[in-house]
mmCIF file of N, CA, C and O in Angstrom:
data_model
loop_
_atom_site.group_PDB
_atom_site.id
_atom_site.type_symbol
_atom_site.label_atom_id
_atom_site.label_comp_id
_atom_site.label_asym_id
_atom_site.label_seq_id
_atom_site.Cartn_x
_atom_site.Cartn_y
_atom_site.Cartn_z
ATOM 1 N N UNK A 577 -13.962 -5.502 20.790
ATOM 2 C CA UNK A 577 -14.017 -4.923 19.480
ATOM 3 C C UNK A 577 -14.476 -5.996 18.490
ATOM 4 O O UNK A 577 -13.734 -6.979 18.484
ATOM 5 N N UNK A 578 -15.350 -6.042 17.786
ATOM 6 C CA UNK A 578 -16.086 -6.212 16.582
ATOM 7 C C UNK A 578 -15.469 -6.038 15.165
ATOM 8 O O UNK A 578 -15.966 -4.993 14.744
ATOM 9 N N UNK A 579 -14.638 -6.540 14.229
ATOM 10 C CA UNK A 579 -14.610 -6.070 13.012
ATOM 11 C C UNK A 579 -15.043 -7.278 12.242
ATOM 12 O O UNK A 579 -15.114 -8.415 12.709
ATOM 13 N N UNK A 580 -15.363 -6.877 10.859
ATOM 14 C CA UNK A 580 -15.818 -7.811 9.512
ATOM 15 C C UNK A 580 -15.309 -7.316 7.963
ATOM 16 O O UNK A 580 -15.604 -6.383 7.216
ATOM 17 N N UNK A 581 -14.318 -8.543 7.905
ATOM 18 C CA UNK A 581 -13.589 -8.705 6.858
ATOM 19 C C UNK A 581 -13.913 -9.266 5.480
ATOM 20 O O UNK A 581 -13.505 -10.426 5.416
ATOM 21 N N UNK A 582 -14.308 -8.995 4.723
ATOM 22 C CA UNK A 582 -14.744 -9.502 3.410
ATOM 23 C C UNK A 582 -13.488 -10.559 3.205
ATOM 24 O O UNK A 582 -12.547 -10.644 3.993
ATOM 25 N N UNK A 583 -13.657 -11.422 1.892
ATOM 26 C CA UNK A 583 -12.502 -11.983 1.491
ATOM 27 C C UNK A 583 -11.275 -11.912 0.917
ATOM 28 O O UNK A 583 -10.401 -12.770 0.793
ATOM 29 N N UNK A 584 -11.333 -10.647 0.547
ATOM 30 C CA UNK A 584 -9.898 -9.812 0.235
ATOM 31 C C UNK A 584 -8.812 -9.683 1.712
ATOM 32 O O UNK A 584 -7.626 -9.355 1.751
ATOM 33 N N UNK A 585 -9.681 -10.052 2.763
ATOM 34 C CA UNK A 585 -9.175 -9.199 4.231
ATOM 35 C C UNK A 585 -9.240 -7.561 4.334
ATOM 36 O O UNK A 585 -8.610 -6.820 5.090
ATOM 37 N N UNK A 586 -10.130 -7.266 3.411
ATOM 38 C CA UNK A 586 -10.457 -5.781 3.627
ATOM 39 C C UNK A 586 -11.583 -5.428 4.886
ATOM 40 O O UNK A 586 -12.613 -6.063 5.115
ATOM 41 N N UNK A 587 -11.167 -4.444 5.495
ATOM 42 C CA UNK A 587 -12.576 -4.679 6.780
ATOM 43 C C UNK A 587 -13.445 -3.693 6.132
ATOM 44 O O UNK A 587 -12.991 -2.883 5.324
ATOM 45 N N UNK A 588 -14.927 -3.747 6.527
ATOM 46 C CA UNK A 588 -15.489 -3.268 6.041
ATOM 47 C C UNK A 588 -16.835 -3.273 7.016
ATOM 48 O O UNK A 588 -17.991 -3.167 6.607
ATOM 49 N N UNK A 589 -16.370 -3.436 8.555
ATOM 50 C CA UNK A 589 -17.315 -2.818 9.614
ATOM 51 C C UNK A 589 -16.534 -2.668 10.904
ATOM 52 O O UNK A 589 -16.196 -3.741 11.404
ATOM 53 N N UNK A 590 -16.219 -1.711 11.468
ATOM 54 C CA UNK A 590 -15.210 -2.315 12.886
ATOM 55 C C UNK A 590 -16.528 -1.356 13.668
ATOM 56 O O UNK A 590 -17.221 -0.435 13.237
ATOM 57 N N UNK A 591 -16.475 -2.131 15.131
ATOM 58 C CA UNK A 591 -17.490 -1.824 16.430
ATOM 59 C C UNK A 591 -16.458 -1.751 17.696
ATOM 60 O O UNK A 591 -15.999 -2.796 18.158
ATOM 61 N N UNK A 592 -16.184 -0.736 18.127
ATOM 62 C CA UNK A 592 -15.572 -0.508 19.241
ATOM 63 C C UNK A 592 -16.684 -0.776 20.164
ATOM 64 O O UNK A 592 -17.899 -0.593 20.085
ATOM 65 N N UNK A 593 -15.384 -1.595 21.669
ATOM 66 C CA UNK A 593 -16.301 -1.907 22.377
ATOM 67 C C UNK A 593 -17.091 -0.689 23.269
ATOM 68 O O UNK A 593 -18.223 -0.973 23.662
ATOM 69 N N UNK A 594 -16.762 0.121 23.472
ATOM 70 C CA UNK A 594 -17.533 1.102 24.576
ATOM 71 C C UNK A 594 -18.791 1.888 23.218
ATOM 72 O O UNK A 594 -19.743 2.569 23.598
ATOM 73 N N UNK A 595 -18.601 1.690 22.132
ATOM 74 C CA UNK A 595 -19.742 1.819 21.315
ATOM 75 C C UNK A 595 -21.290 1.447 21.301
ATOM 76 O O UNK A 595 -22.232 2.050 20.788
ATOM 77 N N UNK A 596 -21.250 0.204 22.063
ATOM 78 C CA UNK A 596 -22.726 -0.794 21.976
ATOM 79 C C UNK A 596 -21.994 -2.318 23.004
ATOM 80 O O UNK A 596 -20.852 -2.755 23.150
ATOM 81 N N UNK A 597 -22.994 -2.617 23.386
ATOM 82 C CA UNK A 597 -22.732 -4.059 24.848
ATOM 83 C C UNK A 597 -22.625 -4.895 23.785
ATOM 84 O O UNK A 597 -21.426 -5.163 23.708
ATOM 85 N N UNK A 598 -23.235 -5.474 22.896
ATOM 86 C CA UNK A 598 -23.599 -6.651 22.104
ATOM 87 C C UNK A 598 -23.956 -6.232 20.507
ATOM 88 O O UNK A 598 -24.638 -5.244 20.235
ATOM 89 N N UNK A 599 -23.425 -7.079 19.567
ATOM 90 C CA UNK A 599 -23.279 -6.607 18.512
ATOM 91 C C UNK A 599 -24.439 -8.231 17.337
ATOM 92 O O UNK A 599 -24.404 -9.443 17.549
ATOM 93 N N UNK A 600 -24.987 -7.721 16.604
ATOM 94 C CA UNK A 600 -25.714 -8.847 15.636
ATOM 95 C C UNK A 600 -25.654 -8.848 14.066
ATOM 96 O O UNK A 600 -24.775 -8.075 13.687
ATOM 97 N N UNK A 601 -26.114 -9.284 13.343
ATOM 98 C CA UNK A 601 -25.736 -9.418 11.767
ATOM 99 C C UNK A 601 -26.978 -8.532 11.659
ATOM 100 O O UNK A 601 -26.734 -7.794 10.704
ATOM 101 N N UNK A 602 -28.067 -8.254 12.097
ATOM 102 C CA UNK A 602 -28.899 -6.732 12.027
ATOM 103 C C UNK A 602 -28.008 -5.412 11.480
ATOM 104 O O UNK A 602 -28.100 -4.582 10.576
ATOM 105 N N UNK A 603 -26.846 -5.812 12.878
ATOM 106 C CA UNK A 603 -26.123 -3.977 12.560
ATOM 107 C C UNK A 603 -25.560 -3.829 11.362
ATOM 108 O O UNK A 603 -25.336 -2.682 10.976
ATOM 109 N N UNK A 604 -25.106 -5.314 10.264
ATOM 110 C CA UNK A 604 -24.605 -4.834 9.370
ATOM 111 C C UNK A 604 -25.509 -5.233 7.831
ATOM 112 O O UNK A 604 -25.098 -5.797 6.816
ATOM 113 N N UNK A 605 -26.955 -4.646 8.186
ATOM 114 C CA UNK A 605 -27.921 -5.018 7.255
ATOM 115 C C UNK A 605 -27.976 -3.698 6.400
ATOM 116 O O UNK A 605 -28.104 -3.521 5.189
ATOM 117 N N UNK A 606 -27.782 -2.527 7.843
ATOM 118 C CA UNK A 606 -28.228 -1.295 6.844
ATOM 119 C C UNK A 606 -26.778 -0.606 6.155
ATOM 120 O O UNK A 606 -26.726 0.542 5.713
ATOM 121 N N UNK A 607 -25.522 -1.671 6.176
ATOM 122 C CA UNK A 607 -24.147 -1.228 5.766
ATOM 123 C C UNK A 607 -24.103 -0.824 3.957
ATOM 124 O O UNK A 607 -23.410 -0.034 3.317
ATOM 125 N N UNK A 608 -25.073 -1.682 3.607
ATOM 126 C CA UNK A 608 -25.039 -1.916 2.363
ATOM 127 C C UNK A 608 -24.015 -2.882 1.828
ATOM 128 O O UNK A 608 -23.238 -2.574 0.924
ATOM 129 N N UNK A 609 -24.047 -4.536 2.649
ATOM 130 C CA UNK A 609 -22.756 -5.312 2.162
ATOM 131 C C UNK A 609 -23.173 -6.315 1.098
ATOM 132 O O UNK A 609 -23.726 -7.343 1.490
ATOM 133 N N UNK A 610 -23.022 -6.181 0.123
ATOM 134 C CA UNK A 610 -23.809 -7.447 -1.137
ATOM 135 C C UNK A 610 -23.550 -8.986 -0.399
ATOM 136 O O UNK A 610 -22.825 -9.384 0.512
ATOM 137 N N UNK A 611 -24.327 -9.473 -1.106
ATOM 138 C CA UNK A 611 -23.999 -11.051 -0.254
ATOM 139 C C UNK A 611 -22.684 -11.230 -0.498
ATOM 140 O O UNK A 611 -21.857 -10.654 -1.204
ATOM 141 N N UNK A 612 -22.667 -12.263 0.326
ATOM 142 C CA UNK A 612 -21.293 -13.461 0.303
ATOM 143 C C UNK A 612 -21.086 -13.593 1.774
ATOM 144 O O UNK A 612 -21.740 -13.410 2.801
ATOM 145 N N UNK A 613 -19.202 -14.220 1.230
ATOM 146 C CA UNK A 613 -18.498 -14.857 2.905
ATOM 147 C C UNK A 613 -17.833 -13.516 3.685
ATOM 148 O O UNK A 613 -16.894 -12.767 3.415
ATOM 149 N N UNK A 614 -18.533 -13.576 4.484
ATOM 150 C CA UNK A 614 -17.064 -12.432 5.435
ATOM 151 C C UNK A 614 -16.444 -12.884 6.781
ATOM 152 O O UNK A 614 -17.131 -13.685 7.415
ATOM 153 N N UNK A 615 -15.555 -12.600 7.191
ATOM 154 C CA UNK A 615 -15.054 -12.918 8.267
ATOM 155 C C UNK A 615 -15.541 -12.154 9.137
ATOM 156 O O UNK A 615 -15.833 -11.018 8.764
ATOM 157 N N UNK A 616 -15.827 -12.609 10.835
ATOM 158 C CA UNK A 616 -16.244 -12.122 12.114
ATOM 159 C C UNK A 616 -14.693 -12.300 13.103
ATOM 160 O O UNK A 616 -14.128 -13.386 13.232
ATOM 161 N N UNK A 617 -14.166 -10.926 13.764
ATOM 162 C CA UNK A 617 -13.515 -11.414 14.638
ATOM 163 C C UNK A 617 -13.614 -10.407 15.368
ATOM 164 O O UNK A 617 -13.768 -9.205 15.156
ATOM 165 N N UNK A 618 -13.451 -11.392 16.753
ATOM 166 C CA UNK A 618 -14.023 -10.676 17.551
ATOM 167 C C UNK A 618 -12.681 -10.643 19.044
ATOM 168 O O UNK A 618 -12.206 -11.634 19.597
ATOM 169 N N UNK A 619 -12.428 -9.432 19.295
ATOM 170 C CA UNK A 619 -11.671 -9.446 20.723
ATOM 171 C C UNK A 619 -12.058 -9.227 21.939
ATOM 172 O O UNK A 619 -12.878 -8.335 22.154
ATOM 173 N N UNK A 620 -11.630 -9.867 22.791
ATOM 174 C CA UNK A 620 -12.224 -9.634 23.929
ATOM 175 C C UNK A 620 -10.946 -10.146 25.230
ATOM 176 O O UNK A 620 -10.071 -10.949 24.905
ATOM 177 N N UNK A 621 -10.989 -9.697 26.351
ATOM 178 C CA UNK A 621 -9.927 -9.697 26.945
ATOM 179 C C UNK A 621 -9.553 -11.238 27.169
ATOM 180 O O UNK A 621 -8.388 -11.492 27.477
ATOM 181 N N UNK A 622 -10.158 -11.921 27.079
ATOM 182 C CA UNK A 622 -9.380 -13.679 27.365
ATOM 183 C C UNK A 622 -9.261 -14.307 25.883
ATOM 184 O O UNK A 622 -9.400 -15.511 25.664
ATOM 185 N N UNK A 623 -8.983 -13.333 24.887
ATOM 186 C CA UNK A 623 -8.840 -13.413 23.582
ATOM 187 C C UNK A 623 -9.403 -13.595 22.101
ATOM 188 O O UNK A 623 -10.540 -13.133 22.005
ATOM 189 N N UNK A 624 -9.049 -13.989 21.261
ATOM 190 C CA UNK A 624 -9.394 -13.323 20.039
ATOM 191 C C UNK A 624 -10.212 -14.745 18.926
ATOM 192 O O UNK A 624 -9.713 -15.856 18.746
ATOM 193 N N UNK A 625 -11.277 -14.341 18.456
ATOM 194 C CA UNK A 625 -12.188 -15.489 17.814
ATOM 195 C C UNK A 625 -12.493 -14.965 16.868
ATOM 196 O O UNK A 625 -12.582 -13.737 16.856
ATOM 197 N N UNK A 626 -12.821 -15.916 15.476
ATOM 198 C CA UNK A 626 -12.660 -15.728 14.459
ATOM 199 C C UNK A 626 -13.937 -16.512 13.468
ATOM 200 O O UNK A 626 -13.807 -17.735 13.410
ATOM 201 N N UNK A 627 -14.678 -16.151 12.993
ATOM 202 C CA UNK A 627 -15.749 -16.917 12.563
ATOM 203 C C UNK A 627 -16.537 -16.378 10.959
ATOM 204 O O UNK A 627 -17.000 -15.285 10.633
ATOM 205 N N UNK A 628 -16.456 -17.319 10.418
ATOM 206 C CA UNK A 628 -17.167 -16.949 8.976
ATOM 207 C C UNK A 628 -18.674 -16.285 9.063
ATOM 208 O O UNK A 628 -19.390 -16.401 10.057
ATOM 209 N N UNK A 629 -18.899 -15.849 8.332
ATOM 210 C CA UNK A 629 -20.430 -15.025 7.907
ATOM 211 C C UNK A 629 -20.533 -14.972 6.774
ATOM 212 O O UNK A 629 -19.673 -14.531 6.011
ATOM 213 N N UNK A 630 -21.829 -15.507 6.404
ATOM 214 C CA UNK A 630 -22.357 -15.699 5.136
ATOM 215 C C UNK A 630 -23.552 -14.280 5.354
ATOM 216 O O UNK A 630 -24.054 -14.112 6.465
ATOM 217 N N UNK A 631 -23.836 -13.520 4.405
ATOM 218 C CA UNK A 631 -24.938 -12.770 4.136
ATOM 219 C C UNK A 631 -25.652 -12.914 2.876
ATOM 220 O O UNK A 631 -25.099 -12.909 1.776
ATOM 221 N N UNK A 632 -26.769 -13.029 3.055
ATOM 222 C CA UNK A 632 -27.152 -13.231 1.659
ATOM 223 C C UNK A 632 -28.812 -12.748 1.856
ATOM 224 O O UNK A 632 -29.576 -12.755 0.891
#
């Protein structure tokens, strides 16, 4: 599973995994997200990762 958290910790994209194999900052071009920082975290069965995203 895929979600992206703005800086409030509001999510504001989640991707289930049986949705799509592989996920990119493409899929969340046509979201309509104004720039800035968001958070990436990502689960997966040997556990859970966490990574900034800038869009701009």
């Amino acid at each position: 599973m895929v979600e992206v958290f703005n800086l409030e910790g509001m999510p504001v994209y989640k991707l289930q995994s049986g949705e799509k194999d592989n996920f990119s900052v493409s899929d969340l071009e046509g979201k309509g997200l104004p720039c800035g920082v968001y958070f990436v975290r990502i689960k997966k069965a040997d556990g859970i990762e966490t990574a900034k995203l800038l869009i701009c």
